[in-house]
Amino acid sequence: MLGCIFDREAETIPRREKHFASRALAAISALLILITGWLMLNGVQTIEDVGDLAAFGSLVFQILVPLFLFVVLFMATTSSVLAVSQEKDRKTLDLLLLSSMTNWEIVIGKFSVGLLNGVNLLLPASVVWFCVTLFGGVSFSQITEAIWLGVGVILLGSSLGSMVSFWRDKTFQSLAICFLGLLFLFGGLHWISQTRLAIAIGLESMSPIHAVAVCVQPIRSTELSSFGLSSPLAAAILMIGFSVVFNLLAIVCLRSWNPSRTKRIRVSNEESLYSESRSNAGAEPSGTWKGRNSKHVWNNPILWREVCTWAYGRKVLAVRFAYVAMAAIVFYAIQTLIHSGIVLHRSDLENELVPPLSLWCGAFFILSMVIVNALAVNSVANERDANALELLLASEITPTAFLVGKIGGVLFVAKEMVGLPLLLPIVIWLQGCLSMENLLFVELSLIALNLFVVMLGIHCAMIYEQSRIAIGTSLGTVFFLFVGVIVCMLMMIGFRGSFERQLAPFLGIILGGGAALYMGIVSRRPSAALTLAAFGLPFLTFFAITSFLLRGQELTVFSVLTFAYGFTTIAMFIPAWSDFEFSFSHDRMASEKN
């Protein structure tokens, strides 16, 4: 009923080893968080009655649900984008359009990739959620609402990813538009739900952000929201409605979007006159043939192409505009916080460890670096998809020229994503909310992290044959690295106590993160330096988080972060700088397809 593409995906995805590995990883991650929280609770206080157990269960539930909803949204969106982009990169989407399949079958088939991958992570996570009820503090109705929210975000992310990737030709454009689109959608719904009109007509529950906050509350009002539904269920239905709209739009516009107009052959006036003259007179047309003026290419042609041409499509301007608009909102929100006195004067919560200003800045920085990483990995993956890497290897271009050209080109194209985060701390410093010393620490740390995400994207694109795997590995590494930081901070804040004694409970998460980094960026190119970086990076990041929460150790945080991520960047850069590391092994291609 849903078409042959959906049937193929439903039959082949469960056969892959990565399907079971991701499912096991989701369950193990949730259990690690649960066990780590229990060890931290046991180490800082004595459990006297069932009330303490219920408080623990409620606190763990408040960490697990938002975390996994965020993860499944990211995975569903990215999987759908890469599924369609792979068809476009291989030039097989045009063959699908020429077949007897309808628009419905093609769109739903590709939409199902993100749907199946998201459900694959949600199911094991929901099992752990039910286990949390054994401690108390969490009801079965809360878990049911959390599952409904998970279904909603999966459908929303999958439909948005497939629609945007059918619309746009470049993978980077699709990824950036999806990330920014989700941010604007959730932020816009949350802002609308807080207006007086929405509250008056009972639409305050339309915000998914508010719905997640209501879902994880241990004690809440039993009153129903608009239309007799609870807030999480109403938000889930709203996201499902958006998913239906996105899928219908993709079905209606599929053949008008594809093939893209930029790929259609356009014959110039000179060529048409030449062809007409040849057919009529059988001779050359009168007059002279006017060719294109030659362009001056720099000594580094890779850098020239990245800077002086539209290597990532002209529609990248739309991504820049959307990002600048989002940055303007962030700047306005931070200015509002500063002028309201929340930053200069502490709030009523005297034990607040992470100020609101840090939360806004941190989210803005993370989104910027994810977009920069997506551009970096696509800068090399596009060369591979266009079969241009073999020509580069046969040319006189050196590895140094290639790396410098790609790194410089990515930083130039993503100048807004790099420059505006560097400008934000300066604005805060001018308002008197940041010292000159801390301003220098923040600026240098951002530069080190941006170089890390750029080099990580190039490294992954160089060691993986398939663009889909390279992009997924690179984005997944950046995403889960920052998510791990957020989880550690949330758990440290939730379980107060001596931070020096929290290393032992976190060893499982640290070792798991090191193993994941090793499998992602080291296993295909074994290196002693990269191995040390893979297992040392989670530990040093944990040490930096602890130092940050202890306050008064800004120099320690700066030194550890710059050393950890700078060393990892150099460990990835030096092997690629010494020689090209592209692999064209058919055996590896076959293994990646599995």
Coordinates of C-alpha atoms in Angstrom, one line a residue:
M1 CA 0.0 0.0 0.0
L2 CA 2.9 2.4 0.8
G3 CA 4.9 1.4 -2.3
C4 CA 7.9 -0.7 -3.1
I5 CA 10.5 1.8 -1.7
F6 CA 8.9 1.6 1.7
D7 CA 8.8 -2.2 1.5
R8 CA 12.4 -2.3 0.5
E9 CA 13.5 0.0 3.4
A10 CA 11.3 -2.0 5.9
E11 CA 12.9 -5.3 4.8
T12 CA 16.6 -4.2 4.4
I13 CA 17.1 -1.8 7.4
P14 CA 16.5 -4.6 10.0
R15 CA 19.1 -6.8 8.2
R16 CA 22.0 -4.3 8.7
E17 CA 24.3 -4.7 11.6
K18 CA 24.1 -1.0 12.4
H19 CA 20.4 -1.4 13.0
F20 CA 20.9 -3.7 16.0
A21 CA 24.0 -1.7 17.1
S22 CA 22.1 1.5 17.3
R23 CA 19.3 -0.1 19.1
A24 CA 21.6 -1.6 21.7
L25 CA 23.5 1.6 22.0
A26 CA 20.3 3.5 22.8
A27 CA 19.4 1.1 25.5
I28 CA 22.9 0.9 26.9
S29 CA 23.2 4.8 26.9
A30 CA 19.9 5.1 28.9
L31 CA 21.0 2.4 31.3
L32 CA 24.4 4.1 31.8
I33 CA 22.7 7.4 32.7
L34 CA 20.4 5.5 35.1
I35 CA 23.3 3.7 36.7
T36 CA 25.5 6.8 36.9
G37 CA 22.7 8.7 38.5
W38 CA 22.3 6.0 41.1
L39 CA 26.0 5.8 41.9
M40 CA 26.1 9.6 42.3
L41 CA 23.0 9.6 44.6
N42 CA 24.6 6.8 46.7
G43 CA 27.8 8.7 47.0
V44 CA 26.4 12.1 48.2
Q45 CA 23.5 11.2 50.4
T46 CA 21.9 8.4 52.4
I47 CA 18.7 6.8 51.0
E48 CA 16.3 6.7 54.0
D49 CA 12.8 6.0 52.6
V50 CA 10.8 5.5 49.4
G51 CA 10.5 9.3 49.1
D52 CA 14.2 9.5 48.2
L53 CA 13.8 6.8 45.6
A54 CA 10.8 8.6 44.1
A55 CA 12.8 11.8 43.9
F56 CA 15.6 9.9 42.2
G57 CA 13.2 8.4 39.6
S58 CA 11.7 11.7 38.9
L59 CA 15.0 13.4 38.4
V60 CA 16.4 10.7 36.1
F61 CA 13.1 10.8 34.1
Q62 CA 13.6 14.6 33.7
I63 CA 17.0 13.9 32.1
L64 CA 16.2 10.9 30.0
V65 CA 13.0 12.1 28.2
P66 CA 14.3 15.5 26.8
L67 CA 17.6 13.9 25.9
F68 CA 16.1 11.1 23.9
L69 CA 13.5 13.2 22.3
F70 CA 16.3 15.5 21.1
V71 CA 18.3 12.5 19.8
V72 CA 15.5 10.9 17.9
L73 CA 14.6 14.2 16.3
F74 CA 18.2 14.7 15.1
M75 CA 18.5 11.1 13.9
A76 CA 15.1 11.1 12.0
T77 CA 15.8 14.4 10.3
T78 CA 19.4 13.6 9.3
S79 CA 18.4 10.1 8.1
S80 CA 15.7 11.4 5.8
V81 CA 17.9 14.2 4.4
L82 CA 20.7 11.7 3.6
A83 CA 18.4 9.2 2.1
V84 CA 17.1 11.6 -0.5
S85 CA 20.5 13.3 -1.0
Q86 CA 22.1 10.0 -1.8
E87 CA 19.6 9.4 -4.6
K88 CA 20.4 12.9 -6.0
D89 CA 24.1 12.4 -5.7
R90 CA 24.0 9.1 -7.5
K91 CA 21.7 10.6 -10.2
T92 CA 19.1 7.8 -9.5
L93 CA 16.3 10.0 -8.4
D94 CA 15.6 10.9 -12.1
L95 CA 15.3 7.1 -12.8
L96 CA 12.7 6.9 -10.0
L97 CA 10.8 9.7 -11.5
L98 CA 10.8 8.0 -14.9
S99 CA 9.5 4.7 -13.4
S100 CA 5.9 3.8 -12.9
M101 CA 6.0 4.8 -9.2
T102 CA 3.8 7.6 -8.1
N103 CA 4.8 10.7 -6.2
W104 CA 3.2 9.2 -3.1
E105 CA 5.3 6.1 -3.2
I106 CA 8.6 8.0 -3.7
V107 CA 8.0 10.5 -1.0
I108 CA 6.6 8.1 1.6
G109 CA 9.4 5.6 0.8
K110 CA 12.1 8.1 1.6
F111 CA 10.2 9.5 4.5
S112 CA 10.2 6.0 6.0
V113 CA 14.0 6.0 6.3
G114 CA 13.9 8.6 9.0
L115 CA 10.8 7.1 10.5
L116 CA 12.3 3.7 10.9
N117 CA 15.6 4.9 12.3
G118 CA 13.8 7.2 14.8
V119 CA 11.5 4.4 16.0
N120 CA 14.5 2.1 16.3
L121 CA 16.0 4.5 18.9
L122 CA 12.7 5.3 20.6
L123 CA 11.6 1.8 21.4
P124 CA 14.6 0.7 23.6
A125 CA 14.6 4.1 25.3
S126 CA 10.9 3.7 26.2
V127 CA 11.7 0.3 27.8
V128 CA 14.2 2.1 30.1
W129 CA 11.6 4.8 30.8
F130 CA 9.2 2.1 32.1
C131 CA 12.0 0.7 34.3
V132 CA 12.3 4.1 36.0
T133 CA 8.8 3.6 37.3
L134 CA 10.2 0.9 39.7
F135 CA 11.8 3.7 41.7
G136 CA 8.6 5.7 41.9
G137 CA 8.0 9.4 41.1
V138 CA 6.9 8.6 37.5
S139 CA 3.5 7.4 36.4
F140 CA 2.6 5.3 33.4
S141 CA 0.6 8.2 32.0
Q142 CA 3.7 10.3 31.9
I143 CA 5.6 7.7 30.0
T144 CA 2.7 7.3 27.5
E145 CA 2.7 11.0 26.9
A146 CA 6.5 10.9 26.4
I147 CA 6.1 8.2 23.8
W148 CA 3.5 10.2 22.0
L149 CA 5.9 13.2 22.0
G150 CA 8.6 10.9 20.6
V151 CA 6.3 9.7 17.8
G152 CA 5.5 13.3 17.0
V153 CA 9.1 14.5 16.8
I154 CA 10.0 11.5 14.6
L155 CA 7.2 12.2 12.2
L156 CA 8.0 15.9 12.1
G157 CA 11.8 15.5 11.6
S158 CA 11.4 12.8 8.9
S159 CA 8.8 14.7 6.9
L160 CA 10.7 18.0 7.1
G161 CA 14.0 16.3 6.1
S162 CA 12.5 14.5 3.1
M163 CA 10.6 17.6 1.9
V164 CA 13.6 19.9 2.1
S165 CA 16.0 17.4 0.5
F166 CA 13.5 16.9 -2.4
W167 CA 13.4 20.6 -2.8
R168 CA 17.1 21.4 -2.5
D169 CA 20.0 19.9 -4.5
K170 CA 22.9 20.3 -2.2
T171 CA 23.2 18.2 1.0
F172 CA 24.5 21.1 3.0
Q173 CA 21.6 23.3 2.1
S174 CA 19.1 20.6 3.1
L175 CA 20.8 19.9 6.4
A176 CA 21.2 23.6 7.3
I177 CA 17.6 24.5 6.3
C178 CA 16.3 21.6 8.4
F179 CA 18.2 22.5 11.5
L180 CA 17.3 26.2 11.3
G181 CA 13.7 25.3 10.3
L182 CA 13.2 23.1 13.3
L183 CA 14.7 25.9 15.5
F184 CA 12.3 28.5 14.1
L185 CA 9.4 26.1 14.2
F186 CA 9.8 25.2 17.9
G187 CA 10.8 28.7 18.9
G188 CA 7.9 30.2 17.0
L189 CA 5.3 27.8 18.5
H190 CA 6.7 28.4 22.0
W191 CA 6.5 32.2 21.5
I192 CA 3.0 32.1 20.1
S193 CA 1.8 29.8 22.9
Q194 CA 2.9 32.4 25.5
T195 CA 0.9 35.3 24.0
R196 CA -2.3 36.5 25.7
L197 CA -4.5 35.5 22.7
A198 CA -3.2 31.9 22.7
I199 CA -3.7 31.7 26.5
A200 CA -7.2 33.2 26.2
I201 CA -8.4 30.7 23.6
G202 CA -6.7 27.8 25.3
L203 CA -3.8 27.2 22.9
E204 CA -1.0 27.5 25.4
S205 CA -0.3 23.7 25.0
M206 CA 0.7 24.0 21.4
S207 CA 4.4 24.5 22.2
P208 CA 6.4 21.2 22.1
I209 CA 8.9 22.8 24.5
H210 CA 6.2 23.5 27.0
A211 CA 4.7 20.0 26.5
V212 CA 8.1 18.3 27.3
A213 CA 8.4 20.4 30.5
V214 CA 4.8 19.4 31.5
C215 CA 5.4 15.8 30.7
V216 CA 8.4 15.4 33.1
Q217 CA 6.9 17.3 36.0
P218 CA 6.5 15.0 39.0
I219 CA 3.5 16.9 40.3
R220 CA 1.2 18.8 38.0
S221 CA -2.3 20.0 37.7
T222 CA -4.8 17.4 36.4
E223 CA -6.7 20.0 34.4
L224 CA -6.9 19.3 30.7
S225 CA -5.7 21.9 28.2
S226 CA -7.4 23.0 25.0
F227 CA -9.8 20.6 23.3
G228 CA -9.9 18.3 26.4
L229 CA -6.4 17.0 25.7
S230 CA -3.3 17.1 27.9
S231 CA -0.5 19.4 26.8
P232 CA 1.9 16.6 25.6
L233 CA -0.8 14.9 23.6
A234 CA -2.0 18.2 22.0
A235 CA 1.6 19.0 21.1
A236 CA 2.1 15.5 19.6
I237 CA -1.0 15.9 17.5
L238 CA 0.1 19.3 16.3
M239 CA 3.5 17.9 15.2
I240 CA 1.8 15.0 13.4
G241 CA -0.3 17.6 11.6
F242 CA 2.8 19.5 10.5
S243 CA 4.2 16.1 9.3
V244 CA 1.1 15.5 7.1
V245 CA 1.4 19.0 5.6
F246 CA 5.1 18.6 4.8
N247 CA 4.5 15.2 3.2
L248 CA 1.6 16.5 1.1
L249 CA 3.7 19.5 -0.1
A250 CA 6.5 17.2 -1.1
I251 CA 4.1 14.9 -3.0
V252 CA 2.5 17.8 -4.9
C253 CA 5.7 19.5 -5.8
L254 CA 8.0 16.5 -6.3
R255 CA 8.2 16.6 -10.1
S256 CA 8.3 20.4 -10.3
W257 CA 11.3 20.5 -8.0
N258 CA 13.1 17.6 -9.7
P259 CA 15.1 17.7 -11.9
S260 CA 16.3 21.0 -10.8
R261 CA 16.2 23.9 -13.2
T262 CA 19.9 24.5 -12.6
K263 CA 20.7 21.1 -14.1
R264 CA 18.6 21.5 -17.2
I265 CA 20.6 22.1 -20.4
R266 CA 20.3 25.6 -21.7
V267 CA 21.5 26.3 -25.2
S268 CA 23.0 29.8 -25.8
N269 CA 22.1 32.0 -28.7
E270 CA 25.4 31.4 -30.4
E271 CA 24.9 27.6 -30.2
S272 CA 21.3 27.8 -31.5
L273 CA 22.4 30.0 -34.4
Y274 CA 25.3 27.7 -35.2
S275 CA 23.1 24.6 -35.2
E276 CA 20.4 26.3 -37.3
S277 CA 23.0 27.5 -39.8
R278 CA 24.6 24.0 -40.0
S279 CA 21.3 22.4 -40.7
N280 CA 20.2 24.9 -43.4
A281 CA 23.4 25.7 -45.2
G282 CA 25.7 23.0 -44.2
A283 CA 28.5 25.5 -43.4
E284 CA 29.9 27.6 -40.6
P285 CA 27.7 30.7 -39.7
S286 CA 28.9 34.0 -40.7
G287 CA 30.7 36.2 -38.2
T288 CA 33.0 35.3 -35.3
W289 CA 32.4 32.9 -32.5
K290 CA 32.4 34.8 -29.2
G291 CA 33.7 32.5 -26.4
R292 CA 33.8 33.1 -22.6
N293 CA 36.5 35.2 -21.2
S294 CA 39.1 33.2 -19.2
K295 CA 39.2 33.6 -15.5
H296 CA 42.3 34.2 -13.4
V297 CA 42.8 31.2 -11.1
W298 CA 44.8 31.6 -7.9
N299 CA 47.9 29.5 -7.1
N300 CA 45.6 27.4 -4.9
P301 CA 42.8 26.4 -7.3
I302 CA 40.9 24.6 -4.5
L303 CA 40.7 27.7 -2.4
W304 CA 39.8 29.8 -5.5
R305 CA 36.9 27.5 -6.3
E306 CA 35.6 27.6 -2.8
V307 CA 35.8 31.4 -2.5
C308 CA 35.1 32.7 -6.0
T309 CA 32.5 30.2 -7.3
W310 CA 29.1 29.0 -6.2
A311 CA 30.5 25.6 -5.1
Y312 CA 27.6 24.9 -2.7
G313 CA 24.9 26.4 -4.9
R314 CA 23.4 29.9 -5.0
K315 CA 20.6 29.0 -2.5
V316 CA 23.3 29.0 0.2
L317 CA 22.4 32.7 0.5
A318 CA 19.0 31.6 1.9
V319 CA 20.8 29.6 4.6
R320 CA 22.9 32.6 5.5
F321 CA 19.9 34.8 5.7
A322 CA 18.0 32.4 7.9
Y323 CA 21.1 32.0 10.2
V324 CA 21.5 35.8 10.5
A325 CA 17.8 36.1 11.4
M326 CA 18.2 33.4 14.1
A327 CA 21.3 35.2 15.4
A328 CA 19.4 38.5 15.6
I329 CA 16.8 36.8 17.8
V330 CA 19.6 35.4 20.0
F331 CA 21.2 38.8 20.3
Y332 CA 17.9 40.4 21.1
A333 CA 17.1 37.8 23.8
I334 CA 20.5 38.3 25.4
Q335 CA 20.1 42.0 25.4
T336 CA 16.7 41.5 27.1
L337 CA 18.2 39.4 29.8
I338 CA 21.0 41.9 30.4
H339 CA 18.6 44.9 30.6
S340 CA 16.2 43.0 32.9
G341 CA 18.9 42.6 35.5
I342 CA 18.8 38.8 35.5
V343 CA 22.5 38.6 34.5
L344 CA 23.9 41.4 36.6
H345 CA 21.8 40.4 39.7
R346 CA 21.4 36.8 40.6
S347 CA 18.0 35.3 40.5
D348 CA 16.1 34.0 43.5
L349 CA 17.8 30.6 43.1
E350 CA 21.1 31.4 44.8
N351 CA 22.4 27.9 44.0
E352 CA 21.9 28.3 40.3
L353 CA 25.0 26.9 38.6
V354 CA 24.4 27.7 34.9
P355 CA 23.2 31.3 34.3
P356 CA 20.5 31.9 31.7
L357 CA 23.0 33.8 29.6
S358 CA 25.3 30.8 29.4
L359 CA 22.4 28.6 28.2
W360 CA 21.5 31.0 25.4
C361 CA 25.1 31.4 24.3
G362 CA 25.8 27.6 24.5
A363 CA 22.8 26.7 22.4
F364 CA 23.8 29.3 19.8
F365 CA 27.4 28.1 19.7
I366 CA 26.5 24.5 19.3
L367 CA 24.1 25.1 16.4
S368 CA 26.7 27.2 14.7
M369 CA 29.3 24.5 15.0
V370 CA 27.0 21.8 13.8
I371 CA 26.3 23.8 10.6
V372 CA 30.0 24.5 10.1
N373 CA 30.7 20.8 10.4
A374 CA 28.0 19.9 7.9
L375 CA 29.6 22.3 5.4
A376 CA 33.1 20.9 6.0
V377 CA 32.1 17.3 5.5
N378 CA 30.1 18.2 2.4
S379 CA 33.0 20.1 0.9
V380 CA 34.9 16.9 0.4
A381 CA 31.9 14.6 -0.1
N382 CA 30.7 16.6 -3.0
E383 CA 34.1 16.2 -4.7
R384 CA 33.7 12.4 -4.3
D385 CA 30.2 12.4 -5.6
A386 CA 31.2 14.3 -8.7
N387 CA 34.0 11.8 -9.3
A388 CA 36.5 14.7 -9.1
L389 CA 38.8 13.2 -6.4
E390 CA 40.5 10.9 -8.9
L391 CA 41.3 13.9 -11.1
L392 CA 42.7 15.8 -8.0
L393 CA 44.9 12.9 -7.2
A394 CA 46.3 12.8 -10.7
S395 CA 46.9 16.5 -10.8
E396 CA 49.8 18.6 -9.4
I397 CA 47.8 19.7 -6.4
T398 CA 49.6 18.8 -3.1
P399 CA 47.9 17.6 0.0
T400 CA 48.8 20.9 1.7
A401 CA 47.1 22.9 -1.0
F402 CA 44.0 20.7 -0.8
L403 CA 43.7 20.9 3.0
V404 CA 44.4 24.6 3.1
G405 CA 42.0 25.2 0.3
K406 CA 39.2 23.2 1.9
I407 CA 39.6 24.6 5.4
G408 CA 39.9 28.2 4.1
G409 CA 37.0 27.7 1.8
V410 CA 34.7 26.3 4.6
L411 CA 35.6 29.2 6.9
F412 CA 34.9 31.7 4.1
V413 CA 31.6 30.3 3.1
A414 CA 30.5 29.9 6.7
K415 CA 31.8 33.3 7.8
E416 CA 28.5 34.2 9.3
M417 CA 28.4 30.9 11.4
V418 CA 32.0 31.6 12.6
G419 CA 31.9 35.4 12.9
L420 CA 28.7 36.0 14.7
P421 CA 29.4 33.6 17.6
L422 CA 32.7 35.4 18.0
L423 CA 30.9 38.7 18.0
L424 CA 28.4 37.7 20.7
P425 CA 30.9 37.6 23.6
I426 CA 32.2 41.0 22.5
V427 CA 28.7 42.4 22.8
I428 CA 28.3 40.9 26.2
W429 CA 31.7 42.3 27.3
L430 CA 30.6 45.8 26.1
Q431 CA 27.6 45.5 28.4
G432 CA 29.8 44.9 31.4
C433 CA 28.8 41.3 31.9
L434 CA 32.1 39.7 31.0
S435 CA 35.6 40.5 32.0
M436 CA 38.4 41.0 29.5
E437 CA 40.2 37.9 30.7
N438 CA 37.1 35.7 30.2
L439 CA 36.4 37.4 26.9
L440 CA 39.8 36.3 25.6
F441 CA 39.2 32.7 26.9
V442 CA 35.8 32.5 25.2
E443 CA 37.1 33.8 21.9
L444 CA 40.2 31.5 21.7
S445 CA 38.1 28.5 22.8
L446 CA 35.5 29.2 20.0
I447 CA 38.3 29.4 17.5
A448 CA 39.8 26.1 18.6
L449 CA 36.3 24.4 18.5
N450 CA 35.6 25.7 15.1
L451 CA 38.9 24.4 13.7
F452 CA 38.1 21.1 15.4
V453 CA 34.7 20.7 13.7
V454 CA 36.0 21.8 10.3
M455 CA 38.9 19.3 10.5
L456 CA 36.6 16.6 11.8
G457 CA 34.3 17.0 8.8
I458 CA 37.1 16.8 6.3
H459 CA 38.7 13.8 8.1
C460 CA 35.4 11.8 8.0
A461 CA 34.9 12.6 4.4
M462 CA 38.4 11.5 3.5
I463 CA 38.2 8.1 5.3
Y464 CA 34.7 7.0 4.3
E465 CA 33.7 6.1 0.8
Q466 CA 30.0 6.8 0.9
S467 CA 28.9 10.4 1.5
R468 CA 25.9 9.3 3.6
I469 CA 28.2 7.5 6.1
A470 CA 30.7 10.3 6.2
I471 CA 28.1 12.9 6.8
G472 CA 26.3 10.8 9.4
T473 CA 29.5 10.0 11.3
S474 CA 30.8 13.6 11.3
L475 CA 27.5 15.1 12.4
G476 CA 26.9 12.3 14.8
T477 CA 30.3 12.8 16.5
V478 CA 29.7 16.6 16.9
F479 CA 26.1 16.1 18.0
F480 CA 26.7 13.4 20.6
L481 CA 29.9 15.0 21.9
F482 CA 27.9 18.1 22.8
V483 CA 25.0 16.1 24.0
G484 CA 27.3 14.2 26.3
V485 CA 28.5 17.5 27.7
I486 CA 24.9 18.6 28.3
V487 CA 24.0 15.3 30.0
C488 CA 27.0 15.5 32.3
M489 CA 26.1 19.0 33.3
L490 CA 22.5 18.1 34.0
M491 CA 23.4 15.2 36.2
M492 CA 26.0 17.2 38.1
I493 CA 23.5 20.0 38.7
G494 CA 20.7 17.5 39.7
F495 CA 22.8 15.4 42.1
R496 CA 24.5 18.1 44.2
G497 CA 27.6 17.1 46.2
S498 CA 31.3 16.9 46.0
F499 CA 32.3 17.2 42.3
E500 CA 35.7 15.6 43.0
R501 CA 34.0 12.3 43.9
Q502 CA 31.9 12.2 40.8
L503 CA 34.6 10.8 38.5
A504 CA 34.0 7.2 39.4
P505 CA 30.3 7.2 38.6
F506 CA 31.0 8.9 35.2
L507 CA 33.7 6.4 34.2
G508 CA 31.2 4.3 32.2
I509 CA 30.0 7.3 30.2
I510 CA 33.6 8.5 29.6
L511 CA 34.8 5.1 28.4
G512 CA 31.7 4.7 26.3
G513 CA 32.3 8.0 24.7
G514 CA 35.9 7.2 24.0
A515 CA 35.0 3.9 22.4
A516 CA 32.4 5.6 20.2
L517 CA 35.0 8.2 19.1
Y518 CA 37.5 5.4 18.4
M519 CA 35.0 3.5 16.2
G520 CA 34.0 6.6 14.3
I521 CA 37.2 8.5 13.5
V522 CA 40.1 6.1 14.4
S523 CA 39.2 2.5 13.5
R524 CA 39.5 3.1 9.7
R525 CA 42.8 5.0 10.0
P526 CA 44.6 3.6 13.1
S527 CA 46.9 6.1 14.7
A528 CA 48.5 6.3 18.1
A529 CA 47.8 10.1 18.3
L530 CA 44.1 9.7 17.3
T531 CA 43.6 6.8 19.7
L532 CA 45.0 8.9 22.5
A533 CA 42.8 11.8 21.4
A534 CA 39.7 9.6 21.2
F535 CA 39.9 8.2 24.7
G536 CA 41.4 11.4 26.2
L537 CA 38.8 13.8 24.8
P538 CA 35.8 12.6 26.9
F539 CA 37.9 12.6 30.1
L540 CA 39.3 16.1 29.5
T541 CA 35.9 17.4 28.6
F542 CA 34.5 16.0 31.8
F543 CA 37.3 17.7 33.7
A544 CA 36.5 21.0 32.0
I545 CA 32.8 20.7 32.9
T546 CA 33.6 20.0 36.5
S547 CA 36.0 23.0 36.6
F548 CA 33.3 25.2 35.0
L549 CA 30.7 24.2 37.5
L550 CA 33.0 24.8 40.5
R551 CA 33.4 28.5 39.4
G552 CA 36.5 30.5 39.6
Q553 CA 38.6 28.2 37.4
E554 CA 38.2 29.8 34.0
L555 CA 41.8 29.5 33.1
T556 CA 41.7 25.7 33.8
V557 CA 38.6 25.3 31.6
F558 CA 40.2 27.3 28.8
S559 CA 43.5 25.4 29.0
V560 CA 42.0 22.0 29.1
L561 CA 39.5 22.6 26.2
T562 CA 42.1 24.2 23.9
F563 CA 44.6 21.5 24.6
A564 CA 42.1 18.6 24.2
Y565 CA 40.4 19.8 21.0
G566 CA 43.6 21.4 19.6
F567 CA 45.5 18.1 20.0
T568 CA 42.7 16.2 18.3
T569 CA 42.6 18.7 15.4
I570 CA 46.4 18.3 14.9
A571 CA 46.1 14.5 15.1
M572 CA 43.6 14.6 12.3
F573 CA 45.5 17.2 10.3
I574 CA 49.0 15.9 10.2
P575 CA 48.3 12.5 8.5
A576 CA 46.1 14.3 5.8
W577 CA 48.8 17.0 5.4
S578 CA 51.5 14.4 4.7
D579 CA 49.6 12.6 2.1
F580 CA 46.1 12.1 0.6
E581 CA 44.2 9.6 2.6
F582 CA 41.3 9.0 0.2
S583 CA 40.4 5.3 -0.1
F584 CA 38.8 3.8 -3.2
S585 CA 38.8 0.2 -2.1
H586 CA 35.8 -1.7 -3.5
D587 CA 36.0 -4.0 -0.4
R588 CA 35.4 -1.1 1.9
M589 CA 32.6 0.2 -0.3
A590 CA 30.9 -3.2 -0.1
S591 CA 31.3 -3.2 3.7
E592 CA 29.8 0.2 4.1
K593 CA 26.8 -0.7 2.0
N594 CA 26.0 -3.3 4.6

